[in-house]
PDB file of N, CA, C and O in Angstrom:
ATOM      1  N   GLY M   1      74.332 -41.610 -27.590  1.00 87.00           N
ATOM      2  CA  GLY M   1      73.065 -41.343 -27.053  1.00 87.00           C
ATOM      3  C   GLY M   1      72.392 -42.607 -26.528  1.00 87.00           C
ATOM      4  O   GLY M   1      73.018 -43.550 -26.035  1.00 87.00           O
ATOM      5  N   VAL M   2      71.108 -42.576 -26.660  1.00 94.00           N
ATOM      6  CA  VAL M   2      70.273 -43.646 -26.139  1.00 94.00           C
ATOM      7  C   VAL M   2      70.557 -44.975 -26.846  1.00 94.00           C
ATOM      8  O   VAL M   2      70.644 -46.019 -26.205  1.00 94.00           O
ATOM      9  N   GLY M   3      70.723 -44.953 -28.178  1.00 93.00           N
ATOM     10  CA  GLY M   3      70.985 -46.184 -28.925  1.00 93.00           C
ATOM     11  C   GLY M   3      72.256 -46.866 -28.465  1.00 93.00           C
ATOM     12  O   GLY M   3      72.282 -48.087 -28.261  1.00 93.00           O
ATOM     13  N   GLY M   4      73.313 -46.097 -28.287  1.00 94.00           N
ATOM     14  CA  GLY M   4      74.573 -46.668 -27.822  1.00 94.00           C
ATOM     15  C   GLY M   4      74.458 -47.244 -26.426  1.00 94.00           C
ATOM     16  O   GLY M   4      75.006 -48.314 -26.133  1.00 94.00           O
ATOM     17  N   ALA M   5      73.724 -46.558 -25.555  1.00 96.00           N
ATOM     18  CA  ALA M   5      73.526 -47.053 -24.195  1.00 96.00           C
ATOM     19  C   ALA M   5      72.756 -48.372 -24.214  1.00 96.00           C
ATOM     20  O   ALA M   5      73.074 -49.296 -23.455  1.00 96.00           O
ATOM     21  N   LEU M   6      71.757 -48.466 -25.094  1.00 96.00           N
ATOM     22  CA  LEU M   6      70.992 -49.708 -25.198  1.00 96.00           C
ATOM     23  C   LEU M   6      71.856 -50.859 -25.700  1.00 96.00           C
ATOM     24  O   LEU M   6      71.747 -51.989 -25.199  1.00 96.00           O
ATOM     25  N   ILE M   7      72.714 -50.585 -26.668  1.00 96.00           N
ATOM     26  CA  ILE M   7      73.594 -51.636 -27.186  1.00 96.00           C
ATOM     27  C   ILE M   7      74.575 -52.087 -26.117  1.00 96.00           C
ATOM     28  O   ILE M   7      74.762 -53.288 -25.895  1.00 96.00           O
ATOM     29  N   ARG M   8      75.199 -51.137 -25.428  1.00 96.00           N
ATOM     30  CA  ARG M   8      76.147 -51.506 -24.364  1.00 96.00           C
ATOM     31  C   ARG M   8      75.452 -52.330 -23.272  1.00 96.00           C
ATOM     32  O   ARG M   8      75.990 -53.327 -22.802  1.00 96.00           O
ATOM     33  N   GLN M   9      74.247 -51.923 -22.895  1.00 97.00           N
ATOM     34  CA  GLN M   9      73.503 -52.659 -21.864  1.00 97.00           C
ATOM     35  C   GLN M   9      73.137 -54.052 -22.365  1.00 97.00           C
ATOM     36  O   GLN M   9      73.259 -55.040 -21.634  1.00 97.00           O
ATOM     37  N   GLY M  10      72.704 -54.142 -23.617  1.00 97.00           N
ATOM     38  CA  GLY M  10      72.360 -55.444 -24.190  1.00 97.00           C
ATOM     39  C   GLY M  10      73.553 -56.380 -24.237  1.00 97.00           C
ATOM     40  O   GLY M  10      73.434 -57.575 -23.911  1.00 97.00           O
ATOM     41  N   LEU M  11      74.705 -55.854 -24.623  1.00 97.00           N
ATOM     42  CA  LEU M  11      75.920 -56.675 -24.659  1.00 97.00           C
ATOM     43  C   LEU M  11      76.319 -57.119 -23.258  1.00 97.00           C
ATOM     44  O   LEU M  11      76.722 -58.266 -23.047  1.00 97.00           O
ATOM     45  N   ALA M  12      76.181 -56.218 -22.287  1.00 97.00           N
ATOM     46  CA  ALA M  12      76.500 -56.576 -20.903  1.00 97.00           C
ATOM     47  C   ALA M  12      75.548 -57.659 -20.389  1.00 97.00           C
ATOM     48  O   ALA M  12      75.974 -58.593 -19.699  1.00 97.00           O
ATOM     49  N   GLU M  13      74.266 -57.551 -20.743  1.00 97.00           N
ATOM     50  CA  GLU M  13      73.285 -58.564 -20.333  1.00 97.00           C
ATOM     51  C   GLU M  13      73.614 -59.916 -20.967  1.00 97.00           C
ATOM     52  O   GLU M  13      73.532 -60.958 -20.309  1.00 97.00           O
ATOM     53  N   CYS M  14      73.979 -59.893 -22.245  1.00 97.00           N
ATOM     54  CA  CYS M  14      74.346 -61.144 -22.926  1.00 97.00           C
ATOM     55  C   CYS M  14      75.569 -61.772 -22.276  1.00 97.00           C
ATOM     56  O   CYS M  14      75.600 -62.988 -22.039  1.00 97.00           O
ATOM     57  N   GLN M  15      76.560 -60.941 -21.976  1.00 97.00           N
ATOM     58  CA  GLN M  15      77.769 -61.448 -21.330  1.00 97.00           C
ATOM     59  C   GLN M  15      77.442 -62.006 -19.944  1.00 97.00           C
ATOM     60  O   GLN M  15      77.903 -63.089 -19.573  1.00 97.00           O
ATOM     61  N   GLY M  16      76.627 -61.289 -19.200  1.00 97.00           N
ATOM     62  CA  GLY M  16      76.239 -61.741 -17.866  1.00 97.00           C
ATOM     63  C   GLY M  16      75.449 -63.039 -17.888  1.00 97.00           C
ATOM     64  O   GLY M  16      75.488 -63.812 -16.931  1.00 97.00           O
ATOM     65  N   ALA M  17      74.739 -63.278 -18.985  1.00 97.00           N
ATOM     66  CA  ALA M  17      73.958 -64.510 -19.125  1.00 97.00           C
ATOM     67  C   ALA M  17      74.813 -65.675 -19.609  1.00 97.00           C
ATOM     68  O   ALA M  17      74.317 -66.778 -19.790  1.00 97.00           O
ATOM     69  N   GLY M  18      76.104 -65.408 -19.847  1.00 96.00           N
ATOM     70  CA  GLY M  18      77.019 -66.474 -20.243  1.00 96.00           C
ATOM     71  C   GLY M  18      77.177 -66.673 -21.738  1.00 96.00           C
ATOM     72  O   GLY M  18      77.842 -67.616 -22.164  1.00 96.00           O
ATOM     73  N   HIS M  19      76.591 -65.791 -22.533  1.00 97.00           N
ATOM     74  CA  HIS M  19      76.777 -65.900 -23.982  1.00 97.00           C
ATOM     75  C   HIS M  19      78.205 -65.513 -24.339  1.00 97.00           C
ATOM     76  O   HIS M  19      78.782 -64.610 -23.734  1.00 97.00           O
ATOM     77  N   GLU M  20      78.753 -66.180 -25.319  1.00 96.00           N
ATOM     78  CA  GLU M  20      80.155 -65.962 -25.659  1.00 96.00           C
ATOM     79  C   GLU M  20      80.368 -64.982 -26.798  1.00 96.00           C
ATOM     80  O   GLU M  20      81.427 -64.378 -26.917  1.00 96.00           O
ATOM     81  N   LEU M  21      79.378 -64.859 -27.682  1.00 96.00           N
ATOM     82  CA  LEU M  21      79.517 -63.918 -28.792  1.00 96.00           C
ATOM     83  C   LEU M  21      78.150 -63.442 -29.243  1.00 96.00           C
ATOM     84  O   LEU M  21      77.133 -64.038 -28.898  1.00 96.00           O
ATOM     85  N   VAL M  22      78.152 -62.348 -29.980  1.00 97.00           N
ATOM     86  CA  VAL M  22      76.923 -61.765 -30.527  1.00 97.00           C
ATOM     87  C   VAL M  22      77.157 -61.495 -32.002  1.00 97.00           C
ATOM     88  O   VAL M  22      78.223 -61.005 -32.389  1.00 97.00           O
ATOM     89  N   ILE M  23      76.165 -61.801 -32.805  1.00 96.00           N
ATOM     90  CA  ILE M  23      76.237 -61.550 -34.243  1.00 96.00           C
ATOM     91  C   ILE M  23      75.185 -60.515 -34.599  1.00 96.00           C
ATOM     92  O   ILE M  23      74.056 -60.560 -34.091  1.00 96.00           O
ATOM     93  N   VAL M  24      75.548 -59.580 -35.449  1.00 95.00           N
ATOM     94  CA  VAL M  24      74.624 -58.526 -35.859  1.00 95.00           C
ATOM     95  C   VAL M  24      74.732 -58.281 -37.359  1.00 95.00           C
ATOM     96  O   VAL M  24      75.799 -58.428 -37.949  1.00 95.00           O
ATOM     97  N   LEU M  25      73.623 -57.939 -37.942  1.00 92.00           N
ATOM     98  CA  LEU M  25      73.563 -57.485 -39.319  1.00 92.00           C
ATOM     99  C   LEU M  25      73.218 -56.006 -39.212  1.00 92.00           C
ATOM    100  O   LEU M  25      72.096 -55.652 -38.850  1.00 92.00           O
ATOM    101  N   GLY M  26      74.200 -55.146 -39.422  1.00 93.00           N
ATOM    102  CA  GLY M  26      73.977 -53.726 -39.164  1.00 93.00           C
ATOM    103  C   GLY M  26      74.963 -52.828 -39.879  1.00 93.00           C
ATOM    104  O   GLY M  26      75.779 -53.272 -40.680  1.00 93.00           O
ATOM    105  N   HIS M  27      74.917 -51.576 -39.560  1.00 94.00           N
ATOM    106  CA  HIS M  27      75.727 -50.552 -40.223  1.00 94.00           C
ATOM    107  C   HIS M  27      77.209 -50.728 -39.902  1.00 94.00           C
ATOM    108  O   HIS M  27      77.614 -50.702 -38.742  1.00 94.00           O
ATOM    109  N   ARG M  28      78.007 -50.882 -40.946  1.00 94.00           N
ATOM    110  CA  ARG M  28      79.441 -51.185 -40.763  1.00 94.00           C
ATOM    111  C   ARG M  28      80.236 -50.066 -40.110  1.00 94.00           C
ATOM    112  O   ARG M  28      81.336 -50.288 -39.611  1.00 94.00           O
ATOM    113  N   ASP M  29      79.712 -48.849 -40.107  1.00 95.00           N
ATOM    114  CA  ASP M  29      80.427 -47.751 -39.466  1.00 95.00           C
ATOM    115  C   ASP M  29      79.969 -47.502 -38.030  1.00 95.00           C
ATOM    116  O   ASP M  29      80.594 -46.748 -37.308  1.00 95.00           O
ATOM    117  N   TYR M  30      78.869 -48.116 -37.635  1.00 96.00           N
ATOM    118  CA  TYR M  30      78.309 -47.869 -36.299  1.00 96.00           C
ATOM    119  C   TYR M  30      78.728 -48.928 -35.277  1.00 96.00           C
ATOM    120  O   TYR M  30      79.192 -48.605 -34.187  1.00 96.00           O
ATOM    121  N   TYR M  31      78.568 -50.184 -35.622  1.00 97.00           N
ATOM    122  CA  TYR M  31      78.769 -51.260 -34.648  1.00 97.00           C
ATOM    123  C   TYR M  31      80.215 -51.522 -34.234  1.00 97.00           C
ATOM    124  O   TYR M  31      80.443 -52.012 -33.121  1.00 97.00           O
ATOM    125  N   PRO M  32      81.216 -51.217 -35.034  1.00 97.00           N
ATOM    126  CA  PRO M  32      82.593 -51.458 -34.561  1.00 97.00           C
ATOM    127  C   PRO M  32      82.939 -50.728 -33.266  1.00 97.00           C
ATOM    128  O   PRO M  32      83.757 -51.215 -32.485  1.00 97.00           O
ATOM    129  N   ARG M  33      82.303 -49.623 -32.982  1.00 96.00           N
ATOM    130  CA  ARG M  33      82.596 -48.903 -31.721  1.00 96.00           C
ATOM    131  C   ARG M  33      82.193 -49.708 -30.487  1.00 96.00           C
ATOM    132  O   ARG M  33      82.582 -49.382 -29.375  1.00 96.00           O
ATOM    133  N   PHE M  34      81.395 -50.760 -30.704  1.00 97.00           N
ATOM    134  CA  PHE M  34      80.968 -51.627 -29.609  1.00 97.00           C
ATOM    135  C   PHE M  34      81.699 -52.964 -29.618  1.00 97.00           C
ATOM    136  O   PHE M  34      81.303 -53.901 -28.931  1.00 97.00           O
ATOM    137  N   GLY M  35      82.758 -53.059 -30.410  1.00 96.00           N
ATOM    138  CA  GLY M  35      83.578 -54.266 -30.433  1.00 96.00           C
ATOM    139  C   GLY M  35      83.259 -55.242 -31.557  1.00 96.00           C
ATOM    140  O   GLY M  35      83.830 -56.321 -31.604  1.00 96.00           O
ATOM    141  N   PHE M  36      82.371 -54.861 -32.463  1.00 98.00           N
ATOM    142  CA  PHE M  36      82.026 -55.747 -33.570  1.00 98.00           C
ATOM    143  C   PHE M  36      83.052 -55.630 -34.690  1.00 98.00           C
ATOM    144  O   PHE M  36      83.559 -54.545 -34.966  1.00 98.00           O
ATOM    145  N   VAL M  37      83.332 -56.768 -35.319  1.00 97.00           N
ATOM    146  CA  VAL M  37      84.223 -56.835 -36.483  1.00 97.00           C
ATOM    147  C   VAL M  37      83.517 -57.646 -37.568  1.00 97.00           C
ATOM    148  O   VAL M  37      82.576 -58.399 -37.281  1.00 97.00           O
ATOM    149  N   ALA M  38      83.995 -57.521 -38.777  1.00 96.00           N
ATOM    150  CA  ALA M  38      83.409 -58.280 -39.882  1.00 96.00           C
ATOM    151  C   ALA M  38      83.474 -59.770 -39.557  1.00 96.00           C
ATOM    152  O   ALA M  38      84.538 -60.308 -39.244  1.00 96.00           O
ATOM    153  N   ALA M  39      82.331 -60.437 -39.618  1.00 97.00           N
ATOM    154  CA  ALA M  39      82.266 -61.865 -39.285  1.00 97.00           C
ATOM    155  C   ALA M  39      83.096 -62.704 -40.251  1.00 97.00           C
ATOM    156  O   ALA M  39      83.635 -63.740 -39.862  1.00 97.00           O
ATOM    157  N   ALA M  40      83.217 -62.256 -41.487  1.00 95.00           N
ATOM    158  CA  ALA M  40      83.982 -63.011 -42.488  1.00 95.00           C
ATOM    159  C   ALA M  40      85.441 -63.193 -42.058  1.00 95.00           C
ATOM    160  O   ALA M  40      86.072 -64.184 -42.425  1.00 95.00           O
ATOM    161  N   LYS M  41      85.963 -62.267 -41.258  1.00 94.00           N
ATOM    162  CA  LYS M  41      87.337 -62.399 -40.758  1.00 94.00           C
ATOM    163  C   LYS M  41      87.505 -63.646 -39.891  1.00 94.00           C
ATOM    164  O   LYS M  41      88.602 -64.124 -39.677  1.00 94.00           O
ATOM    165  N   HIS M  42      86.392 -64.138 -39.380  1.00 94.00           N
ATOM    166  CA  HIS M  42      86.418 -65.317 -38.510  1.00 94.00           C
ATOM    167  C   HIS M  42      85.747 -66.516 -39.174  1.00 94.00           C
ATOM    168  O   HIS M  42      85.345 -67.462 -38.501  1.00 94.00           O
ATOM    169  N   ASN M  43      85.608 -66.429 -40.497  1.00 95.00           N
ATOM    170  CA  ASN M  43      85.012 -67.536 -41.263  1.00 95.00           C
ATOM    171  C   ASN M  43      83.559 -67.797 -40.879  1.00 95.00           C
ATOM    172  O   ASN M  43      83.102 -68.933 -40.878  1.00 95.00           O
ATOM    173  N   ILE M  44      82.845 -66.721 -40.521  1.00 97.00           N
ATOM    174  CA  ILE M  44      81.425 -66.796 -40.215  1.00 97.00           C
ATOM    175  C   ILE M  44      80.714 -66.020 -41.319  1.00 97.00           C
ATOM    176  O   ILE M  44      81.055 -64.865 -41.594  1.00 97.00           O
ATOM    177  N   HIS M  45      79.735 -66.648 -41.935  1.00 96.00           N
ATOM    178  CA  HIS M  45      79.113 -66.056 -43.121  1.00 96.00           C
ATOM    179  C   HIS M  45      77.596 -66.048 -43.039  1.00 96.00           C
ATOM    180  O   HIS M  45      76.999 -66.822 -42.292  1.00 96.00           O
ATOM    181  N   TYR M  46      77.007 -65.195 -43.843  1.00 94.00           N
ATOM    182  CA  TYR M  46      75.563 -65.122 -44.029  1.00 94.00           C
ATOM    183  C   TYR M  46      75.259 -65.857 -45.324  1.00 94.00           C
ATOM    184  O   TYR M  46      76.040 -65.762 -46.274  1.00 94.00           O
ATOM    185  N   PRO M  47      74.146 -66.581 -45.405  1.00 92.00           N
ATOM    186  CA  PRO M  47      73.898 -67.424 -46.585  1.00 92.00           C
ATOM    187  C   PRO M  47      73.559 -66.680 -47.877  1.00 92.00           C
ATOM    188  O   PRO M  47      73.573 -67.280 -48.942  1.00 92.00           O
ATOM    189  N   GLN M  48      73.286 -65.386 -47.784  1.00 89.00           N
ATOM    190  CA  GLN M  48      72.941 -64.618 -48.978  1.00 89.00           C
ATOM    191  C   GLN M  48      73.895 -63.437 -49.124  1.00 89.00           C
ATOM    192  O   GLN M  48      74.500 -62.994 -48.150  1.00 89.00           O
ATOM    193  N   PRO M  49      74.021 -62.916 -50.343  1.00 92.00           N
ATOM    194  CA  PRO M  49      74.923 -61.782 -50.551  1.00 92.00           C
ATOM    195  C   PRO M  49      74.498 -60.555 -49.730  1.00 92.00           C
ATOM    196  O   PRO M  49      73.313 -60.255 -49.618  1.00 92.00           O
ATOM    197  N   LEU M  50      75.486 -59.909 -49.158  1.00 93.00           N
ATOM    198  CA  LEU M  50      75.279 -58.689 -48.382  1.00 93.00           C
ATOM    199  C   LEU M  50      76.352 -57.685 -48.750  1.00 93.00           C
ATOM    200  O   LEU M  50      77.441 -58.069 -49.192  1.00 93.00           O
ATOM    201  N   PRO M  51      76.102 -56.405 -48.515  1.00 94.00           N
ATOM    202  CA  PRO M  51      77.189 -55.430 -48.682  1.00 94.00           C
ATOM    203  C   PRO M  51      78.344 -55.781 -47.740  1.00 94.00           C
ATOM    204  O   PRO M  51      78.126 -56.286 -46.631  1.00 94.00           O
ATOM    205  N   GLU M  52      79.536 -55.514 -48.183  1.00 92.00           N
ATOM    206  CA  GLU M  52      80.730 -55.862 -47.403  1.00 92.00           C
ATOM    207  C   GLU M  52      80.715 -55.195 -46.031  1.00 92.00           C
ATOM    208  O   GLU M  52      80.429 -54.010 -45.890  1.00 92.00           O
ATOM    209  N   GLY M  53      81.020 -55.985 -45.021  1.00 93.00           N
ATOM    210  CA  GLY M  53      81.218 -55.473 -43.677  1.00 93.00           C
ATOM    211  C   GLY M  53      79.978 -55.253 -42.843  1.00 93.00           C
ATOM    212  O   GLY M  53      80.081 -54.785 -41.708  1.00 93.00           O
ATOM    213  N   VAL M  54      78.782 -55.602 -43.313  1.00 96.00           N
ATOM    214  CA  VAL M  54      77.576 -55.353 -42.523  1.00 96.00           C
ATOM    215  C   VAL M  54      77.183 -56.539 -41.647  1.00 96.00           C
ATOM    216  O   VAL M  54      76.338 -56.407 -40.772  1.00 96.00           O
ATOM    217  N   PHE M  55      77.794 -57.686 -41.858  1.00 97.00           N
ATOM    218  CA  PHE M  55      77.541 -58.878 -41.046  1.00 97.00           C
ATOM    219  C   PHE M  55      78.711 -58.996 -40.080  1.00 97.00           C
ATOM    220  O   PHE M  55      79.843 -59.250 -40.494  1.00 97.00           O
ATOM    221  N   MET M  56      78.450 -58.772 -38.789  1.00 97.00           N
ATOM    222  CA  MET M  56      79.535 -58.619 -37.819  1.00 97.00           C
ATOM    223  C   MET M  56      79.345 -59.504 -36.592  1.00 97.00           C
ATOM    224  O   MET M  56      78.239 -59.959 -36.303  1.00 97.00           O
ATOM    225  N   VAL M  57      80.426 -59.671 -35.892  1.00 97.00           N
ATOM    226  CA  VAL M  57      80.429 -60.488 -34.673  1.00 97.00           C
ATOM    227  C   VAL M  57      81.237 -59.753 -33.602  1.00 97.00           C
ATOM    228  O   VAL M  57      82.199 -59.050 -33.897  1.00 97.00           O
ATOM    229  N   ALA M  58      80.804 -59.927 -32.345  1.00 97.00           N
ATOM    230  CA  ALA M  58      81.539 -59.385 -31.201  1.00 97.00           C
ATOM    231  C   ALA M  58      81.786 -60.521 -30.219  1.00 97.00           C
ATOM    232  O   ALA M  58      80.878 -61.295 -29.897  1.00 97.00           O
ATOM    233  N   GLU M  59      82.999 -60.612 -29.773  1.00 96.00           N
ATOM    234  CA  GLU M  59      83.393 -61.628 -28.803  1.00 96.00           C
ATOM    235  C   GLU M  59      83.099 -61.098 -27.395  1.00 96.00           C
ATOM    236  O   GLU M  59      83.562 -60.020 -27.026  1.00 96.00           O
ATOM    237  N   LEU M  60      82.316 -61.832 -26.627  1.00 97.00           N
ATOM    238  CA  LEU M  60      81.980 -61.416 -25.263  1.00 97.00           C
ATOM    239  C   LEU M  60      82.846 -62.112 -24.223  1.00 97.00           C
ATOM    240  O   LEU M  60      82.932 -61.654 -23.088  1.00 97.00           O
ATOM    241  N   GLN M  61      83.433 -63.215 -24.601  1.00 94.00           N
ATOM    242  CA  GLN M  61      84.340 -63.970 -23.744  1.00 94.00           C
ATOM    243  C   GLN M  61      85.651 -64.152 -24.500  1.00 94.00           C
ATOM    244  O   GLN M  61      85.635 -64.400 -25.705  1.00 94.00           O
ATOM    245  N   PRO M  62      86.784 -64.021 -23.833  1.00 93.00           N
ATOM    246  CA  PRO M  62      88.067 -64.203 -24.511  1.00 93.00           C
ATOM    247  C   PRO M  62      88.143 -65.557 -25.217  1.00 93.00           C
ATOM    248  O   PRO M  62      87.677 -66.569 -24.688  1.00 93.00           O
ATOM    249  N   GLN M  63      88.678 -65.549 -26.400  1.00 94.00           N
ATOM    250  CA  GLN M  63      88.910 -66.759 -27.197  1.00 94.00           C
ATOM    251  C   GLN M  63      87.615 -67.417 -27.708  1.00 94.00           C
ATOM    252  O   GLN M  63      87.660 -68.534 -28.221  1.00 94.00           O
ATOM    253  N   ALA M  64      86.479 -66.768 -27.574  1.00 95.00           N
ATOM    254  CA  ALA M  64      85.197 -67.373 -27.965  1.00 95.00           C
ATOM    255  C   ALA M  64      85.136 -67.688 -29.458  1.00 95.00           C
ATOM    256  O   ALA M  64      84.438 -68.611 -29.868  1.00 95.00           O
ATOM    257  N   LEU M  65      85.865 -66.955 -30.270  1.00 94.00           N
ATOM    258  CA  LEU M  65      85.817 -67.163 -31.719  1.00 94.00           C
ATOM    259  C   LEU M  65      86.880 -68.120 -32.239  1.00 94.00           C
ATOM    260  O   LEU M  65      86.936 -68.379 -33.437  1.00 94.00           O
ATOM    261  N   ASN M  66      87.677 -68.665 -31.353  1.00 94.00           N
ATOM    262  CA  ASN M  66      88.795 -69.510 -31.793  1.00 94.00           C
ATOM    263  C   ASN M  66      88.385 -70.681 -32.671  1.00 94.00           C
ATOM    264  O   ASN M  66      89.045 -70.988 -33.641  1.00 94.00           O
ATOM    265  N   ASN M  67      87.323 -71.373 -32.335  1.00 89.00           N
ATOM    266  CA  ASN M  67      86.929 -72.564 -33.092  1.00 89.00           C
ATOM    267  C   ASN M  67      85.530 -72.440 -33.679  1.00 89.00           C
ATOM    268  O   ASN M  67      84.859 -73.438 -33.908  1.00 89.00           O
ATOM    269  N   VAL M  68      85.089 -71.202 -33.898  1.00 92.00           N
ATOM    270  CA  VAL M  68      83.755 -70.970 -34.456  1.00 92.00           C
ATOM    271  C   VAL M  68      83.897 -70.607 -35.921  1.00 92.00           C
ATOM    272  O   VAL M  68      84.726 -69.793 -36.304  1.00 92.00           O
ATOM    273  N   ARG M  69      83.065 -71.237 -36.758  1.00 95.00           N
ATOM    274  CA  ARG M  69      83.022 -70.903 -38.186  1.00 95.00           C
ATOM    275  C   ARG M  69      81.743 -71.485 -38.740  1.00 95.00           C
ATOM    276  O   ARG M  69      81.134 -72.364 -38.126  1.00 95.00           O
ATOM    277  N   GLY M  70      81.323 -70.973 -39.869  1.00 96.00           N
ATOM    278  CA  GLY M  70      80.138 -71.539 -40.497  1.00 96.00           C
ATOM    279  C   GLY M  70      79.197 -70.480 -41.036  1.00 96.00           C
ATOM    280  O   GLY M  70      79.560 -69.324 -41.221  1.00 96.00           O
ATOM    281  N   VAL M  71      77.972 -70.905 -41.277  1.00 96.00           N
ATOM    282  CA  VAL M  71      76.942 -70.050 -41.847  1.00 96.00           C
ATOM    283  C   VAL M  71      75.864 -69.818 -40.796  1.00 96.00           C
ATOM    284  O   VAL M  71      75.406 -70.764 -40.151  1.00 96.00           O
ATOM    285  N   VAL M  72      75.468 -68.572 -40.629  1.00 94.00           N
ATOM    286  CA  VAL M  72      74.437 -68.214 -39.662  1.00 94.00           C
ATOM    287  C   VAL M  72      73.107 -68.079 -40.380  1.00 94.00           C
ATOM    288  O   VAL M  72      73.007 -67.388 -41.392  1.00 94.00           O
ATOM    289  N   HIS M  73      72.094 -68.739 -39.859  1.00 91.00           N
ATOM    290  CA  HIS M  73      70.745 -68.647 -40.395  1.00 91.00           C
ATOM    291  C   HIS M  73      69.849 -68.011 -39.345  1.00 91.00           C
ATOM    292  O   HIS M  73      69.714 -68.550 -38.242  1.00 91.00           O
ATOM    293  N   TYR M  74      69.263 -66.880 -39.695  1.00 88.00           N
ATOM    294  CA  TYR M  74      68.318 -66.232 -38.787  1.00 88.00           C
ATOM    295  C   TYR M  74      66.975 -66.951 -38.842  1.00 88.00           C
ATOM    296  O   TYR M  74      66.653 -67.619 -39.843  1.00 88.00           O
ATOM    297  N   HIS M  75      66.173 -66.795 -37.837  1.00 90.00           N
ATOM    298  CA  HIS M  75      64.833 -67.356 -37.802  1.00 90.00           C
ATOM    299  C   HIS M  75      64.036 -66.791 -38.983  1.00 90.00           C
ATOM    300  O   HIS M  75      64.197 -65.622 -39.347  1.00 90.00           O
ATOM    301  N   PRO M  76      63.178 -67.604 -39.616  1.00 89.00           N
ATOM    302  CA  PRO M  76      62.403 -67.150 -40.780  1.00 89.00           C
ATOM    303  C   PRO M  76      61.582 -65.879 -40.527  1.00 89.00           C
ATOM    304  O   PRO M  76      61.281 -65.138 -41.466  1.00 89.00           O
ATOM    305  N   ALA M  77      61.242 -65.594 -39.294  1.00 89.00           N
ATOM    306  CA  ALA M  77      60.487 -64.378 -38.976  1.00 89.00           C
ATOM    307  C   ALA M  77      61.233 -63.116 -39.392  1.00 89.00           C
ATOM    308  O   ALA M  77      60.626 -62.065 -39.594  1.00 89.00           O
ATOM    309  N   PHE M  78      62.546 -63.202 -39.520  1.00 82.00           N
ATOM    310  CA  PHE M  78      63.354 -62.053 -39.884  1.00 82.00           C
ATOM    311  C   PHE M  78      63.638 -61.960 -41.381  1.00 82.00           C
ATOM    312  O   PHE M  78      64.367 -61.082 -41.831  1.00 82.00           O
ATOM    313  N   ALA M  79      63.069 -62.831 -42.161  1.00 75.00           N
ATOM    314  CA  ALA M  79      63.364 -62.909 -43.598  1.00 75.00           C
ATOM    315  C   ALA M  79      63.030 -61.636 -44.354  1.00 75.00           C
ATOM    316  O   ALA M  79      63.710 -61.270 -45.296  1.00 75.00           O
ATOM    317  N   ASP M  80      62.004 -60.923 -43.941  1.00 73.00           N
ATOM    318  CA  ASP M  80      61.585 -59.723 -44.668  1.00 73.00           C
ATOM    319  C   ASP M  80      62.040 -58.430 -44.011  1.00 73.00           C
ATOM    320  O   ASP M  80      61.621 -57.347 -44.416  1.00 73.00           O
ATOM    321  N   VAL M  81      62.877 -58.521 -42.991  1.00 68.00           N
ATOM    322  CA  VAL M  81      63.331 -57.328 -42.269  1.00 68.00           C
ATOM    323  C   VAL M  81      64.458 -56.675 -43.026  1.00 68.00           C
ATOM    324  O   VAL M  81      65.328 -57.273 -43.534  1.00 68.00           O
TER     325      VAL M  81
END
């Protein structure tokens, strides 16, 4: 529906703007249909405990995840979301 169309459009806009990857904290059964995989598979982590598989990454450019690893910190404005 509308949510999926918005996600696809957002990913296309990010890719068109030259971004190489997108990280999301979201539902593990929903986002994989848009190319997201568990970020931990690529050695990318969230600094606090989360349910397994809800922290995900999508590659927008081929090989973008080859040398990426580390901890992602969201802006403090998102701390209570």
